[in-house]
């Protein structure tokens, strides 16, 4: 019999397992979420109506606007330097990876990136590069 306990210490919301006697989930005041078990997404063919092959790959990745910087302190004041996709530009390349009204900021809904939707695009880009490498090796 497993019990879970919910508590808050040092502005961190925690779910603790009595059997393992460790935190299973933590959510801090800055909005960072951590789980002991990771993040699982249902991905079985049984869950999907597949409509065709992935339409995005290396060409889309090559066009992605990438940036480095800091969030505005009015949104997140942790001061960490971060690496960014630019959501508005990404929406033109891979619309499934962007929610144009995903986050509220200063009374306005602004775009957010759905990182899980970019993983298949990145994987396809790697597959395309691998095929190019194999073709080049075969030409030698």
C-alpha angles and dihedrals in degrees: 000000000000124000127196122207125200119207143151124227128165090357091302119125108215138186110203128195117222093205097052094028092219137104113273096186135017129186116183131202091259090060097253112148125203129180130186092219098046125229118303125194122192106250108158118131084237089069097051145070098210111209100186146297122329107274097205131069141121096349091057093044091052090056098047114120107230125188143175126216145089134298114251107265090237087066102034121356099188090111094222119151108237141187115235146196111211103238099204092053092041089055089064091054104035109011093179088065096059135066103200090202098033102124135036115228124172093338095312131101109235135182124280131187123239099214094190089063091057096057095077090047091053091046091052090049089054090049090052092049091048090052090051091050091050091049092050091049090050090054092059 
